[in-house]
Amino acid sequence: MKELLFIAAGFACLAASGAEAQNRNCANREKVVARLADGYGESRQAIGLGANNQVVETFANLESGTWTVVVTMPSGITCLVASGKAFELVEEALIPAGEKDA
């Protein structure tokens, strides 16, 4: 599940540009992180590197289940990509291809 979220966010950040970073869903990273912490009790749960050195992060509140995916541009501008409810930390072992049908 967590991996699918990053894949979806990665595709979304491929289209991000400087012009999009000026919309109302973007701000300086420090402001976005503070808003997620203060307003929703969310802290960073996962991080990855997307296209063009964009950092993709998932923030979540493990008690309330709210979550937010953000993309930070190399310039330091952070944009909200997606948000929702019912976040869960999931660790699933990869099943080798030959054992899937067994």
XYZ file of N, CA and C in Angstrom:
306
model
N 0.827 -1.190 0.000
C 0.000 0.000 0.000
C 0.875 1.258 0.000
N 1.843 1.283 0.894
C 2.747 2.431 0.990
C 3.476 2.624 -0.333
N 3.890 1.517 -0.959
C 4.603 1.604 -2.213
C 3.709 2.162 -3.315
N 2.438 1.764 -3.331
C 1.511 2.269 -4.332
C 1.303 3.759 -4.181
N 1.277 4.223 -2.942
C 1.127 5.649 -2.679
C 2.298 6.419 -3.255
N 3.512 5.906 -3.070
C 4.693 6.580 -3.617
C 4.699 6.541 -5.134
N 4.261 5.450 -5.721
C 4.215 5.365 -7.176
C 3.249 6.411 -7.724
N 2.071 6.513 -7.119
C 1.085 7.504 -7.561
C 1.631 8.912 -7.383
N 2.258 9.168 -6.260
C 2.824 10.494 -6.012
C 3.959 10.780 -6.981
N 4.735 9.760 -7.295
C 5.837 9.942 -8.233
C 5.343 10.353 -9.608
N 4.263 9.721 -10.077
C 3.697 10.113 -11.360
C 3.163 11.535 -11.304
N 2.556 11.895 -10.191
C 2.020 13.249 -10.048
C 3.132 14.280 -10.064
N 4.252 13.965 -9.435
C 5.329 14.963 -9.373
C 6.071 15.095 -10.691
N 5.920 14.145 -11.589
C 6.574 14.257 -12.889
C 6.077 15.483 -13.644
N 4.817 15.845 -13.403
C 4.224 16.979 -14.110
C 4.451 18.301 -13.388
N 5.003 18.276 -12.192
C 5.180 19.507 -11.425
C 6.199 20.411 -12.102
N 5.898 21.685 -12.099
C 6.814 22.656 -12.695
C 6.847 23.901 -11.839
N 7.706 24.843 -12.175
C 7.792 26.098 -11.440
C 6.471 26.847 -11.434
N 5.744 26.820 -12.540
C 4.460 27.518 -12.616
C 3.457 26.907 -11.651
N 3.441 25.579 -11.571
C 2.532 24.913 -10.652
C 2.912 25.178 -9.210
N 4.183 25.385 -8.951
C 4.628 25.630 -7.588
C 4.108 26.953 -7.053
N 3.565 27.794 -7.916
C 3.045 29.078 -7.484
C 1.558 29.009 -7.147
N 0.944 27.828 -7.235
C -0.477 27.747 -6.914
C -0.702 27.723 -5.413
N -1.937 27.684 -4.977
C -2.256 27.797 -3.561
C -1.938 26.541 -2.756
N -1.567 25.457 -3.404
C -1.233 24.224 -2.696
C 0.263 24.083 -2.451
N 1.014 25.158 -2.652
C 2.462 25.119 -2.488
C 2.922 26.253 -1.576
N 4.001 25.992 -0.849
C 4.598 27.009 0.018
C 6.008 26.563 0.369
N 6.707 27.393 1.111
C 8.028 27.042 1.614
C 7.909 25.765 2.449
N 8.851 24.850 2.323
C 8.769 23.550 2.990
C 8.551 23.673 4.490
N 9.260 24.569 5.141
C 9.130 24.713 6.594
C 7.700 25.062 6.989
N 7.038 25.905 6.203
C 5.649 26.277 6.488
C 4.710 25.091 6.314
N 4.930 24.307 5.252
C 4.067 23.152 4.992
C 4.217 22.119 6.100
N 5.457 21.803 6.472
C 5.706 20.805 7.522
C 5.104 21.273 8.847
N 5.252 22.554 9.163
C 4.679 23.091 10.405
C 3.159 23.002 10.383
N 2.549 23.300 9.254
C 1.082 23.236 9.138
C 0.587 21.799 9.298
N 1.292 20.854 8.706
C 0.890 19.451 8.838
C 1.011 18.987 10.286
N 2.065 19.434 10.974
C 2.270 19.052 12.379
C 1.252 19.737 13.289
N 1.132 21.056 13.153
C 0.261 21.817 14.049
C -1.223 21.598 13.769
N -1.584 21.534 12.501
C -2.994 21.420 12.132
C -3.543 20.006 12.140
N -2.686 19.027 11.875
C -3.168 17.652 11.715
C -2.424 16.631 12.561
N -1.376 17.061 13.238
C -0.591 16.130 14.043
C 0.177 15.127 13.200
N 0.472 15.487 11.955
C 1.155 14.569 11.044
C 2.665 14.753 11.102
N 3.371 13.642 11.054
C 4.829 13.645 10.994
C 5.267 12.773 9.819
N 6.492 12.967 9.381
C 6.983 12.233 8.211
C 7.088 10.745 8.521
N 6.531 9.943 7.618
C 6.536 8.495 7.760
C 7.374 7.811 6.691
N 7.545 8.478 5.545
C 8.310 7.880 4.447
C 8.848 8.985 3.554
N 9.932 8.671 2.833
C 10.572 9.644 1.951
C 11.175 8.908 0.754
N 11.174 9.557 -0.396
C 11.787 8.986 -1.588
C 12.187 10.088 -2.542
N 13.022 9.757 -3.510
C 13.483 10.726 -4.494
C 12.756 10.478 -5.803
N 12.092 11.515 -6.306
C 11.361 11.427 -7.561
C 12.155 12.003 -8.710
N 11.471 12.226 -9.808
C 12.094 12.784 -11.008
C 12.642 14.179 -10.737
N 13.697 14.524 -11.427
C 14.289 15.864 -11.357
C 14.667 16.279 -9.941
N 15.115 15.318 -9.135
C 15.551 15.574 -7.750
C 14.449 16.123 -6.864
N 13.214 15.790 -7.158
C 12.097 16.181 -6.304
C 11.969 15.160 -5.180
N 11.791 15.639 -3.962
C 11.658 14.765 -2.810
C 10.169 14.516 -2.559
N 9.783 13.242 -2.508
C 8.401 12.843 -2.258
C 8.330 12.312 -0.831
N 7.412 12.869 -0.033
C 7.295 12.460 1.369
C 5.840 12.169 1.710
N 5.663 11.219 2.613
C 4.344 10.942 3.173
C 4.371 11.325 4.636
N 3.432 12.170 5.036
C 3.241 12.553 6.427
C 1.941 11.921 6.894
N 1.898 11.487 8.155
C 0.674 10.875 8.660
C 0.572 11.047 10.169
N -0.659 11.006 10.639
C -0.958 10.969 12.063
C -1.390 9.538 12.348
N -0.565 8.787 13.057
C -0.832 7.367 13.276
C -2.027 7.130 14.190
N -2.434 8.131 14.956
C -3.602 7.980 15.831
C -4.904 8.271 15.090
N -4.950 9.394 14.367
C -6.191 9.768 13.674
C -6.305 9.121 12.297
N -5.162 8.742 11.707
C -5.166 8.113 10.391
C -5.116 9.083 9.221
N -5.016 10.398 9.480
C -4.910 11.332 8.359
C -3.524 11.217 7.739
N -3.425 11.484 6.429
C -2.137 11.418 5.745
C -2.090 12.462 4.632
N -0.868 12.859 4.287
C -0.632 13.832 3.223
C 0.638 13.448 2.483
N 0.590 13.499 1.154
C 1.774 13.288 0.326
C 2.175 14.654 -0.231
N 3.453 14.985 -0.081
C 3.974 16.258 -0.586
C 5.168 16.001 -1.489
N 5.421 16.961 -2.381
C 6.595 16.921 -3.242
C 7.343 18.229 -3.030
N 8.642 18.131 -2.733
C 9.469 19.318 -2.562
C 10.401 19.454 -3.754
N 10.338 20.622 -4.390
C 11.184 20.927 -5.539
C 12.592 21.259 -5.048
N 13.596 21.168 -5.904
C 14.951 21.544 -5.502
C 15.033 22.985 -4.969
N 14.101 23.830 -5.359
C 14.082 25.217 -4.894
C 13.637 25.351 -3.442
N 13.073 24.270 -2.865
C 12.581 24.327 -1.490
C 11.083 24.537 -1.397
N 10.428 24.745 -2.531
C 8.976 24.885 -2.543
C 8.359 23.496 -2.437
N 7.386 23.362 -1.538
C 6.716 22.083 -1.302
C 5.264 22.195 -1.740
N 4.787 21.190 -2.480
C 3.414 21.167 -2.974
C 2.673 19.940 -2.434
N 1.420 20.159 -2.061
C 0.574 19.052 -1.636
C 0.142 18.278 -2.873
N 0.259 16.950 -2.814
C -0.097 16.102 -3.945
C -1.402 15.354 -3.671
N -1.541 14.840 -2.455
C -2.730 14.066 -2.102
C -2.859 14.034 -0.590
N -4.074 13.789 -0.122
C -4.305 13.635 1.320
C -5.518 12.750 1.516
N -5.639 12.217 2.721
C -6.779 11.346 2.976
C -6.821 10.861 4.403
N -7.564 9.780 4.596
C -7.780 9.196 5.917
C -7.438 7.713 5.881
N -7.442 7.106 7.053
C -7.252 5.659 7.231
C -5.841 5.199 6.871
N -4.822 5.989 7.210
C -3.433 5.609 6.958
C -3.053 4.431 7.849
N -2.324 3.488 7.289
C -1.790 2.348 8.037
C -0.354 2.099 7.603
N 0.489 1.785 8.562
C 1.838 1.326 8.235
C 1.747 -0.153 7.913
N 2.233 -0.532 6.754
C 2.149 -1.920 6.317
C 3.533 -2.365 5.866
N 3.971 -3.485 6.381
C 5.215 -4.084 5.917
C 4.877 -5.470 5.403
N 4.981 -5.622 4.104
C 4.673 -6.906 3.487
C 5.930 -7.476 2.856
N 6.133 -8.750 3.092
C 7.287 -9.430 2.490
C 7.015 -9.667 1.013
N 8.042 -9.507 0.197
C 7.925 -9.787 -1.231
C 7.879 -11.291 -1.427
N 6.861 -11.749 -2.136
C 6.723 -13.178 -2.410
C 7.433 -13.472 -3.731
N 8.420 -14.381 -3.714
C 9.119 -14.731 -4.950
C 8.147 -15.193 -6.021
N 8.410 -14.853 -7.278
C 7.503 -15.135 -8.393
C 7.084 -16.588 -8.470
N 7.972 -17.512 -8.234
C 7.633 -18.923 -8.338
C 6.738 -19.434 -7.223
N 6.609 -18.684 -6.141
C 5.803 -19.129 -5.012
C 4.423 -18.489 -4.966
N 4.110 -17.588 -5.884
C 2.815 -16.898 -5.864
C 1.661 -17.833 -6.100
N 1.817 -18.791 -6.967
C 0.730 -19.691 -7.315
C 0.731 -20.961 -6.487
N 1.734 -21.145 -5.662
C 1.851 -22.396 -4.901
C 0.870 -22.449 -3.753
